[in-house]
PDB file of C-alpha atoms in Angstrom:
ATOM      1  CA  UNK A   1     -23.954-100.845 -48.623  1.00 32.00           C
ATOM      2  CA  UNK A   2     -27.498-102.047 -49.430  1.00 33.00           C
ATOM      3  CA  UNK A   3     -30.410 -99.786 -50.346  1.00 35.00           C
ATOM      4  CA  UNK A   4     -31.772 -98.108 -47.214  1.00 37.00           C
ATOM      5  CA  UNK A   5     -35.316 -99.013 -46.217  1.00 38.00           C
ATOM      6  CA  UNK A   6     -36.235 -95.339 -45.991  1.00 43.00           C
ATOM      7  CA  UNK A   7     -35.758 -95.009 -49.752  1.00 45.00           C
ATOM      8  CA  UNK A   8     -32.444 -93.184 -49.512  1.00 50.00           C
ATOM      9  CA  UNK A   9     -29.606 -94.844 -51.352  1.00 51.00           C
ATOM     10  CA  UNK A  10     -26.095 -95.311 -50.010  1.00 56.00           C
ATOM     11  CA  UNK A  11     -23.970 -92.186 -49.695  1.00 62.00           C
ATOM     12  CA  UNK A  12     -20.916 -93.891 -48.206  1.00 72.00           C
ATOM     13  CA  UNK A  13     -19.423 -97.358 -48.464  1.00 75.00           C
ATOM     14  CA  UNK A  14     -19.940 -99.236 -45.227  1.00 73.00           C
ATOM     15  CA  UNK A  15     -17.216-101.430 -43.795  1.00 73.00           C
ATOM     16  CA  UNK A  16     -17.047-103.721 -40.797  1.00 71.00           C
ATOM     17  CA  UNK A  17     -15.444-102.717 -37.524  1.00 68.00           C
ATOM     18  CA  UNK A  18     -12.768-105.366 -38.099  1.00 66.00           C
ATOM     19  CA  UNK A  19     -11.836-104.282 -41.622  1.00 65.00           C
ATOM     20  CA  UNK A  20     -11.768-100.631 -40.545  1.00 65.00           C
ATOM     21  CA  UNK A  21      -8.529-101.255 -38.669  1.00 68.00           C
ATOM     22  CA  UNK A  22      -6.698-101.689 -41.988  1.00 75.00           C
ATOM     23  CA  UNK A  23      -7.261 -98.071 -43.059  1.00 84.00           C
ATOM     24  CA  UNK A  24      -8.622 -96.197 -40.042  1.00 90.00           C
ATOM     25  CA  UNK A  25      -8.252 -95.982 -36.295  1.00 94.00           C
ATOM     26  CA  UNK A  26     -11.540 -95.750 -34.427  1.00 95.00           C
ATOM     27  CA  UNK A  27     -12.458 -95.835 -30.746  1.00 97.00           C
ATOM     28  CA  UNK A  28     -15.619 -95.851 -28.620  1.00 98.00           C
ATOM     29  CA  UNK A  29     -15.957 -94.794 -24.988  1.00 98.00           C
ATOM     30  CA  UNK A  30     -18.999 -95.356 -22.790  1.00 98.00           C
ATOM     31  CA  UNK A  31     -19.614 -94.517 -19.161  1.00 97.00           C
ATOM     32  CA  UNK A  32     -21.286 -97.477 -17.513  1.00 95.00           C
ATOM     33  CA  UNK A  33     -21.324 -99.463 -14.299  1.00 91.00           C
ATOM     34  CA  UNK A  34     -21.817-102.679 -16.279  1.00 91.00           C
ATOM     35  CA  UNK A  35     -18.908-105.137 -16.355  1.00 91.00           C
ATOM     36  CA  UNK A  36     -16.987-104.864 -19.647  1.00 89.00           C
ATOM     37  CA  UNK A  37     -18.004-108.417 -20.578  1.00 90.00           C
ATOM     38  CA  UNK A  38     -21.670-107.335 -20.700  1.00 93.00           C
ATOM     39  CA  UNK A  39     -21.102-104.730 -23.396  1.00 95.00           C
ATOM     40  CA  UNK A  40     -22.076-105.788 -26.903  1.00 95.00           C
ATOM     41  CA  UNK A  41     -20.951-103.990 -30.050  1.00 94.00           C
ATOM     42  CA  UNK A  42     -23.208-104.368 -33.093  1.00 92.00           C
ATOM     43  CA  UNK A  43     -21.606-103.189 -36.337  1.00 89.00           C
ATOM     44  CA  UNK A  44     -24.333-101.987 -38.723  1.00 88.00           C
ATOM     45  CA  UNK A  45     -24.342-102.510 -42.521  1.00 83.00           C
ATOM     46  CA  UNK A  46     -26.029 -99.107 -42.881  1.00 81.00           C
ATOM     47  CA  UNK A  47     -27.239 -96.390 -40.497  1.00 84.00           C
ATOM     48  CA  UNK A  48     -30.923 -97.245 -41.002  1.00 79.00           C
ATOM     49  CA  UNK A  49     -31.082-100.440 -38.994  1.00 74.00           C
ATOM     50  CA  UNK A  50     -34.551-101.514 -40.175  1.00 62.00           C
ATOM     51  CA  UNK A  51     -36.917-103.829 -38.333  1.00 54.00           C
ATOM     52  CA  UNK A  52     -38.160-102.597 -34.965  1.00 54.00           C
ATOM     53  CA  UNK A  53     -35.226-100.254 -34.491  1.00 63.00           C
ATOM     54  CA  UNK A  54     -34.703-101.512 -30.962  1.00 78.00           C
ATOM     55  CA  UNK A  55     -31.617-102.369 -28.958  1.00 89.00           C
ATOM     56  CA  UNK A  56     -31.173-106.045 -28.267  1.00 88.00           C
ATOM     57  CA  UNK A  57     -29.942-105.416 -24.708  1.00 91.00           C
ATOM     58  CA  UNK A  58     -29.449-102.427 -22.369  1.00 93.00           C
ATOM     59  CA  UNK A  59     -25.675-102.738 -22.849  1.00 95.00           C
ATOM     60  CA  UNK A  60     -25.638-102.878 -26.634  1.00 96.00           C
ATOM     61  CA  UNK A  61     -23.652-100.327 -28.654  1.00 97.00           C
ATOM     62  CA  UNK A  62     -24.666 -99.658 -32.251  1.00 95.00           C
ATOM     63  CA  UNK A  63     -21.866 -98.588 -34.590  1.00 94.00           C
ATOM     64  CA  UNK A  64     -21.954 -97.593 -38.249  1.00 91.00           C
ATOM     65  CA  UNK A  65     -18.645 -97.017 -40.039  1.00 90.00           C
ATOM     66  CA  UNK A  66     -18.436 -95.610 -43.550  1.00 86.00           C
ATOM     67  CA  UNK A  67     -15.815 -94.585 -46.090  1.00 83.00           C
ATOM     68  CA  UNK A  68     -16.469 -91.753 -48.545  1.00 81.00           C
ATOM     69  CA  UNK A  69     -13.355 -91.934 -50.760  1.00 66.00           C
ATOM     70  CA  UNK A  70     -14.235 -91.490 -54.408  1.00 51.00           C
ATOM     71  CA  UNK A  71     -17.825 -90.266 -53.896  1.00 45.00           C
ATOM     72  CA  UNK A  72     -17.566 -87.387 -56.317  1.00 44.00           C
ATOM     73  CA  UNK A  73     -20.974 -87.877 -57.890  1.00 41.00           C
ATOM     74  CA  UNK A  74     -22.068 -84.297 -57.320  1.00 39.00           C
ATOM     75  CA  UNK A  75     -19.229 -83.186 -59.584  1.00 36.00           C
ATOM     76  CA  UNK A  76     -19.751 -85.760 -62.348  1.00 36.00           C
ATOM     77  CA  UNK A  77     -23.529 -86.151 -62.429  1.00 36.00           C
ATOM     78  CA  UNK A  78     -23.473 -89.951 -62.232  1.00 36.00           C
ATOM     79  CA  UNK A  79     -25.779 -92.212 -60.224  1.00 36.00           C
ATOM     80  CA  UNK A  80     -23.981 -91.355 -56.973  1.00 37.00           C
ATOM     81  CA  UNK A  81     -25.036 -87.700 -57.388  1.00 35.00           C
ATOM     82  CA  UNK A  82     -28.675 -88.544 -56.758  1.00 40.00           C
ATOM     83  CA  UNK A  83     -27.800 -90.485 -53.650  1.00 74.00           C
ATOM     84  CA  UNK A  84     -25.635 -87.677 -52.308  1.00 80.00           C
ATOM     85  CA  UNK A  85     -28.402 -85.170 -53.024  1.00 80.00           C
ATOM     86  CA  UNK A  86     -30.919 -87.348 -51.183  1.00 83.00           C
ATOM     87  CA  UNK A  87     -28.645 -87.476 -48.156  1.00 88.00           C
ATOM     88  CA  UNK A  88     -28.207 -83.704 -48.320  1.00 90.00           C
ATOM     89  CA  UNK A  89     -31.991 -83.248 -48.129  1.00 91.00           C
ATOM     90  CA  UNK A  90     -31.937 -84.699 -44.612  1.00 92.00           C
ATOM     91  CA  UNK A  91     -29.824 -81.874 -43.171  1.00 93.00           C
ATOM     92  CA  UNK A  92     -31.259 -78.875 -41.357  1.00 93.00           C
ATOM     93  CA  UNK A  93     -30.348 -75.313 -42.476  1.00 94.00           C
ATOM     94  CA  UNK A  94     -27.446 -75.002 -40.025  1.00 93.00           C
ATOM     95  CA  UNK A  95     -25.925 -78.312 -41.156  1.00 93.00           C
ATOM     96  CA  UNK A  96     -26.393 -77.356 -44.798  1.00 94.00           C
ATOM     97  CA  UNK A  97     -24.611 -74.058 -44.176  1.00 95.00           C
ATOM     98  CA  UNK A  98     -21.678 -75.794 -42.518  1.00 94.00           C
ATOM     99  CA  UNK A  99     -21.520 -78.361 -45.343  1.00 94.00           C
ATOM    100  CA  UNK A 100     -21.188 -75.585 -47.912  1.00 93.00           C
ATOM    101  CA  UNK A 101     -18.209 -74.074 -46.083  1.00 95.00           C
ATOM    102  CA  UNK A 102     -15.961 -77.118 -46.608  1.00 92.00           C
ATOM    103  CA  UNK A 103     -13.538 -76.448 -49.461  1.00 91.00           C
ATOM    104  CA  UNK A 104     -12.477 -80.038 -50.209  1.00 89.00           C
ATOM    105  CA  UNK A 105     -15.004 -82.456 -51.725  1.00 86.00           C
ATOM    106  CA  UNK A 106     -13.859 -85.327 -49.460  1.00 86.00           C
ATOM    107  CA  UNK A 107     -14.433 -83.174 -46.372  1.00 90.00           C
ATOM    108  CA  UNK A 108     -17.924 -82.315 -47.603  1.00 90.00           C
ATOM    109  CA  UNK A 109     -18.768 -85.962 -48.228  1.00 89.00           C
ATOM    110  CA  UNK A 110     -17.495 -87.054 -44.824  1.00 91.00           C
ATOM    111  CA  UNK A 111     -19.503 -84.344 -43.042  1.00 94.00           C
ATOM    112  CA  UNK A 112     -22.589 -85.206 -45.093  1.00 93.00           C
ATOM    113  CA  UNK A 113     -22.296 -88.932 -44.431  1.00 91.00           C
ATOM    114  CA  UNK A 114     -21.789 -88.477 -40.677  1.00 93.00           C
ATOM    115  CA  UNK A 115     -24.690 -86.074 -40.171  1.00 94.00           C
ATOM    116  CA  UNK A 116     -27.127 -87.777 -42.530  1.00 92.00           C
ATOM    117  CA  UNK A 117     -26.083 -91.137 -41.098  1.00 91.00           C
ATOM    118  CA  UNK A 118     -26.758 -89.946 -37.545  1.00 94.00           C
ATOM    119  CA  UNK A 119     -30.214 -88.765 -38.620  1.00 94.00           C
ATOM    120  CA  UNK A 120     -31.028 -92.093 -40.270  1.00 91.00           C
ATOM    121  CA  UNK A 121     -29.873 -94.087 -37.246  1.00 93.00           C
ATOM    122  CA  UNK A 122     -31.638 -91.910 -34.670  1.00 94.00           C
ATOM    123  CA  UNK A 123     -34.755 -91.748 -36.824  1.00 93.00           C
ATOM    124  CA  UNK A 124     -34.872 -95.550 -36.941  1.00 91.00           C
ATOM    125  CA  UNK A 125     -34.348 -95.804 -33.179  1.00 93.00           C
ATOM    126  CA  UNK A 126     -37.030 -93.231 -32.327  1.00 92.00           C
ATOM    127  CA  UNK A 127     -39.436 -94.060 -35.194  1.00 90.00           C
ATOM    128  CA  UNK A 128     -39.161 -90.583 -36.672  1.00 91.00           C
ATOM    129  CA  UNK A 129     -38.539 -89.469 -40.225  1.00 91.00           C
ATOM    130  CA  UNK A 130     -34.818 -88.770 -40.569  1.00 91.00           C
ATOM    131  CA  UNK A 131     -35.397 -85.215 -41.770  1.00 91.00           C
ATOM    132  CA  UNK A 132     -37.525 -84.506 -38.681  1.00 93.00           C
ATOM    133  CA  UNK A 133     -34.830 -85.482 -36.179  1.00 93.00           C
ATOM    134  CA  UNK A 134     -33.858 -82.348 -34.264  1.00 93.00           C
ATOM    135  CA  UNK A 135     -30.711 -81.581 -32.311  1.00 92.00           C
ATOM    136  CA  UNK A 136     -29.668 -79.157 -29.619  1.00 89.00           C
ATOM    137  CA  UNK A 137     -26.245 -78.409 -28.183  1.00 87.00           C
ATOM    138  CA  UNK A 138     -25.164 -78.767 -24.562  1.00 84.00           C
ATOM    139  CA  UNK A 139     -23.461 -75.813 -22.847  1.00 82.00           C
ATOM    140  CA  UNK A 140     -20.083 -77.419 -23.634  1.00 79.00           C
ATOM    141  CA  UNK A 141     -20.934 -78.178 -27.245  1.00 81.00           C
ATOM    142  CA  UNK A 142     -22.106 -81.809 -27.308  1.00 87.00           C
ATOM    143  CA  UNK A 143     -24.959 -82.429 -29.776  1.00 89.00           C
ATOM    144  CA  UNK A 144     -28.076 -83.905 -28.164  1.00 91.00           C
ATOM    145  CA  UNK A 145     -31.283 -85.293 -29.587  1.00 93.00           C
ATOM    146  CA  UNK A 146     -34.336 -83.143 -28.860  1.00 92.00           C
ATOM    147  CA  UNK A 147     -37.087 -85.134 -27.089  1.00 90.00           C
ATOM    148  CA  UNK A 148     -34.754 -88.103 -26.779  1.00 87.00           C
ATOM    149  CA  UNK A 149     -35.928 -91.305 -25.071  1.00 92.00           C
ATOM    150  CA  UNK A 150     -34.504 -91.303 -21.553  1.00 92.00           C
ATOM    151  CA  UNK A 151     -30.887 -92.434 -21.519  1.00 93.00           C
ATOM    152  CA  UNK A 152     -30.381 -92.625 -25.295  1.00 96.00           C
ATOM    153  CA  UNK A 153     -27.113 -91.010 -26.343  1.00 96.00           C
ATOM    154  CA  UNK A 154     -25.242 -90.798 -29.632  1.00 97.00           C
ATOM    155  CA  UNK A 155     -21.969 -89.575 -31.052  1.00 97.00           C
ATOM    156  CA  UNK A 156     -20.585 -88.978 -34.517  1.00 96.00           C
ATOM    157  CA  UNK A 157     -17.153 -88.398 -35.996  1.00 96.00           C
ATOM    158  CA  UNK A 158     -15.871 -87.558 -39.455  1.00 94.00           C
ATOM    159  CA  UNK A 159     -12.392 -87.208 -40.873  1.00 92.00           C
ATOM    160  CA  UNK A 160     -11.377 -86.963 -44.518  1.00 88.00           C
ATOM    161  CA  UNK A 161     -12.644 -90.143 -46.103  1.00 86.00           C
ATOM    162  CA  UNK A 162     -14.131 -91.744 -42.968  1.00 87.00           C
ATOM    163  CA  UNK A 163     -17.204 -91.462 -40.768  1.00 92.00           C
ATOM    164  CA  UNK A 164     -18.466 -93.128 -37.596  1.00 95.00           C
ATOM    165  CA  UNK A 165     -21.852 -92.925 -35.872  1.00 95.00           C
ATOM    166  CA  UNK A 166     -22.583 -94.686 -32.573  1.00 97.00           C
ATOM    167  CA  UNK A 167     -25.570 -94.893 -30.224  1.00 97.00           C
ATOM    168  CA  UNK A 168     -26.271 -96.510 -26.842  1.00 97.00           C
ATOM    169  CA  UNK A 169     -28.396 -96.163 -23.722  1.00 97.00           C
ATOM    170  CA  UNK A 170     -25.421 -94.785 -21.823  1.00 96.00           C
ATOM    171  CA  UNK A 171     -23.110 -91.809 -22.350  1.00 96.00           C
ATOM    172  CA  UNK A 172     -21.146 -92.586 -25.519  1.00 97.00           C
ATOM    173  CA  UNK A 173     -18.432 -91.033 -27.649  1.00 97.00           C
ATOM    174  CA  UNK A 174     -16.865 -92.187 -30.921  1.00 97.00           C
ATOM    175  CA  UNK A 175     -13.872 -90.927 -32.865  1.00 97.00           C
ATOM    176  CA  UNK A 176     -12.261 -92.009 -36.139  1.00 96.00           C
ATOM    177  CA  UNK A 177      -9.042 -91.013 -37.909  1.00 94.00           C
ATOM    178  CA  UNK A 178      -7.438 -92.189 -41.162  1.00 91.00           C
ATOM    179  CA  UNK A 179      -4.373 -94.332 -40.519  1.00 91.00           C
ATOM    180  CA  UNK A 180      -1.336 -92.327 -41.674  1.00 92.00           C
ATOM    181  CA  UNK A 181       2.237 -91.380 -40.884  1.00 94.00           C
ATOM    182  CA  UNK A 182       2.098 -88.085 -39.004  1.00 95.00           C
ATOM    183  CA  UNK A 183       4.581 -85.358 -39.905  1.00 93.00           C
ATOM    184  CA  UNK A 184       3.550 -83.338 -36.819  1.00 94.00           C
ATOM    185  CA  UNK A 185       3.732 -86.230 -34.384  1.00 97.00           C
ATOM    186  CA  UNK A 186       6.086 -84.528 -31.901  1.00 95.00           C
ATOM    187  CA  UNK A 187       3.863 -81.458 -31.628  1.00 95.00           C
ATOM    188  CA  UNK A 188       0.718 -83.542 -31.177  1.00 97.00           C
ATOM    189  CA  UNK A 189       2.373 -85.702 -28.525  1.00 97.00           C
ATOM    190  CA  UNK A 190       3.086 -82.587 -26.452  1.00 94.00           C
ATOM    191  CA  UNK A 191      -0.584 -81.600 -26.665  1.00 94.00           C
ATOM    192  CA  UNK A 192      -2.283 -84.934 -26.138  1.00 97.00           C
ATOM    193  CA  UNK A 193      -0.215 -87.389 -24.106  1.00 98.00           C
ATOM    194  CA  UNK A 194       0.615 -87.626 -20.429  1.00 98.00           C
ATOM    195  CA  UNK A 195       4.239 -88.217 -19.342  1.00 97.00           C
ATOM    196  CA  UNK A 196       3.506 -91.920 -18.820  1.00 97.00           C
ATOM    197  CA  UNK A 197       2.030 -92.258 -22.295  1.00 98.00           C
ATOM    198  CA  UNK A 198       4.954 -90.424 -23.874  1.00 98.00           C
ATOM    199  CA  UNK A 199       7.333 -92.980 -22.363  1.00 97.00           C
ATOM    200  CA  UNK A 200       5.257 -95.811 -23.842  1.00 98.00           C
ATOM    201  CA  UNK A 201       5.268 -94.148 -27.238  1.00 98.00           C
ATOM    202  CA  UNK A 202       9.053 -93.579 -27.090  1.00 97.00           C
ATOM    203  CA  UNK A 203       9.591 -97.326 -26.508  1.00 97.00           C
ATOM    204  CA  UNK A 204       7.512 -98.163 -29.600  1.00 97.00           C
ATOM    205  CA  UNK A 205       9.297 -98.842 -32.920  1.00 97.00           C
ATOM    206  CA  UNK A 206       9.314 -95.657 -34.976  1.00 95.00           C
ATOM    207  CA  UNK A 207       7.292 -97.174 -37.813  1.00 95.00           C
ATOM    208  CA  UNK A 208       4.424 -97.904 -35.413  1.00 95.00           C
ATOM    209  CA  UNK A 209       4.384 -94.652 -33.443  1.00 97.00           C
ATOM    210  CA  UNK A 210       1.865 -92.801 -35.595  1.00 97.00           C
ATOM    211  CA  UNK A 211      -0.600 -95.677 -35.337  1.00 95.00           C
ATOM    212  CA  UNK A 212      -0.202 -95.873 -31.561  1.00 97.00           C
ATOM    213  CA  UNK A 213      -0.582 -92.125 -31.211  1.00 98.00           C
ATOM    214  CA  UNK A 214      -3.793 -92.177 -33.270  1.00 97.00           C
ATOM    215  CA  UNK A 215      -5.072 -94.933 -30.999  1.00 97.00           C
ATOM    216  CA  UNK A 216      -4.354 -92.743 -27.957  1.00 98.00           C
ATOM    217  CA  UNK A 217      -5.935 -89.751 -29.667  1.00 97.00           C
ATOM    218  CA  UNK A 218      -9.172 -91.475 -30.709  1.00 97.00           C
ATOM    219  CA  UNK A 219      -9.569 -93.090 -27.284  1.00 98.00           C
ATOM    220  CA  UNK A 220      -9.231 -89.719 -25.557  1.00 97.00           C
ATOM    221  CA  UNK A 221     -11.472 -87.924 -28.031  1.00 96.00           C
ATOM    222  CA  UNK A 222     -14.134 -90.607 -27.537  1.00 97.00           C
ATOM    223  CA  UNK A 223     -13.960 -90.171 -23.754  1.00 97.00           C
ATOM    224  CA  UNK A 224     -14.257 -86.380 -23.983  1.00 96.00           C
ATOM    225  CA  UNK A 225     -17.197 -86.680 -26.392  1.00 96.00           C
ATOM    226  CA  UNK A 226     -18.990 -89.139 -24.119  1.00 96.00           C
ATOM    227  CA  UNK A 227     -18.434 -86.842 -21.148  1.00 95.00           C
ATOM    228  CA  UNK A 228     -19.620 -83.822 -23.123  1.00 93.00           C
ATOM    229  CA  UNK A 229     -16.567 -82.005 -21.806  1.00 87.00           C
ATOM    230  CA  UNK A 230     -15.600 -80.102 -24.937  1.00 77.00           C
ATOM    231  CA  UNK A 231     -12.370 -78.161 -24.454  1.00 76.00           C
ATOM    232  CA  UNK A 232     -12.889 -77.896 -20.706  1.00 85.00           C
ATOM    233  CA  UNK A 233     -10.721 -81.003 -20.179  1.00 92.00           C
ATOM    234  CA  UNK A 234      -7.317 -81.206 -21.885  1.00 95.00           C
ATOM    235  CA  UNK A 235      -6.402 -84.542 -23.504  1.00 96.00           C
ATOM    236  CA  UNK A 236      -3.074 -84.870 -21.674  1.00 96.00           C
ATOM    237  CA  UNK A 237      -4.960 -84.910 -18.333  1.00 96.00           C
ATOM    238  CA  UNK A 238      -6.480 -88.264 -19.295  1.00 97.00           C
ATOM    239  CA  UNK A 239      -4.320 -91.358 -18.899  1.00 98.00           C
ATOM    240  CA  UNK A 240      -5.282 -94.463 -20.838  1.00 98.00           C
ATOM    241  CA  UNK A 241      -3.857 -97.883 -21.556  1.00 98.00           C
ATOM    242  CA  UNK A 242      -3.970 -98.109 -25.360  1.00 97.00           C
ATOM    243  CA  UNK A 243      -2.943-101.764 -25.455  1.00 94.00           C
ATOM    244  CA  UNK A 244      -4.931-104.783 -26.689  1.00 92.00           C
ATOM    245  CA  UNK A 245      -7.467-104.348 -23.846  1.00 93.00           C
ATOM    246  CA  UNK A 246      -7.747-100.555 -23.616  1.00 96.00           C
ATOM    247  CA  UNK A 247      -8.663 -99.040 -20.275  1.00 96.00           C
ATOM    248  CA  UNK A 248      -8.956 -95.675 -18.577  1.00 97.00           C
ATOM    249  CA  UNK A 249      -6.307 -95.363 -15.868  1.00 98.00           C
ATOM    250  CA  UNK A 250      -6.958 -91.835 -14.598  1.00 97.00           C
ATOM    251  CA  UNK A 251      -9.238 -88.906 -15.453  1.00 96.00           C
ATOM    252  CA  UNK A 252      -9.888 -85.477 -13.954  1.00 95.00           C
ATOM    253  CA  UNK A 253     -12.471 -85.433 -11.183  1.00 93.00           C
ATOM    254  CA  UNK A 254     -15.019 -83.782 -13.467  1.00 90.00           C
ATOM    255  CA  UNK A 255     -15.261 -86.977 -15.540  1.00 94.00           C
ATOM    256  CA  UNK A 256     -16.111 -89.197 -12.582  1.00 93.00           C
ATOM    257  CA  UNK A 257     -14.404 -92.404 -11.439  1.00 95.00           C
ATOM    258  CA  UNK A 258     -11.979 -93.891 -13.951  1.00 96.00           C
ATOM    259  CA  UNK A 259     -13.359 -97.376 -13.272  1.00 95.00           C
ATOM    260  CA  UNK A 260     -16.743 -96.398 -14.769  1.00 96.00           C
ATOM    261  CA  UNK A 261     -15.278 -95.851 -18.229  1.00 98.00           C
ATOM    262  CA  UNK A 262     -15.290 -98.619 -20.831  1.00 97.00           C
ATOM    263  CA  UNK A 263     -13.268 -98.476 -24.048  1.00 97.00           C
ATOM    264  CA  UNK A 264     -13.552-100.309 -27.373  1.00 95.00           C
ATOM    265  CA  UNK A 265     -11.150 -99.721 -30.243  1.00 93.00           C
ATOM    266  CA  UNK A 266     -10.010-101.153 -33.549  1.00 85.00           C
ATOM    267  CA  UNK A 267      -7.740-104.166 -33.075  1.00 73.00           C
TER     268      UNK A 267
END
């Protein structure tokens, strides 16, 4: 990841949306009346996009993906420590307090990269200093940019070792999970999948079930984040097609018409 134009060095290794599918499962959901073919995903080499900081079209989605494995500079005092400390300086007091409560270094780095990355991206888009970007929380818990340009929305996600930050001029949600074999798959299936989706998963070869479940999970989490629904909508009440061309098949009435939802996920 190249040196950021703001003067802050890299605090996570960026990777392309295509390569991410080898180690992570990520998904984006947007609510839009635009035909799916009009949507454009731009994968960013770093969260500070440089230049004018403008979208190239009303239907463009900006996505930054980063991996934080091995960033233990704060513990060893090497060159990465300075870069991590610079990223930490961007956080507000509440974010700094939450960062300190993580027990595992990889969890701290993922949280730091996601929140600092969101500040850098939104600062570039709104022409503000990253440390002056301010957030508020919706009644159902979705973070929102204070004094945001009309229609601009963002979402962030962090899991151990991976982060994702996305922005668009439409309601947007992003979710990322490390690709892994899940020991608690049966329990999670009961929580997250509809009866139709469970049948699809049961027909899938056992070696591929964890990956398919994580695809379902990230798609649903992205939808709920875009809707700002929090825990008010249960994942199993959403029905999605998690195939090569993912689509929303049915959602509770509170989320609006299913045909207005657009999904993008790792191949």
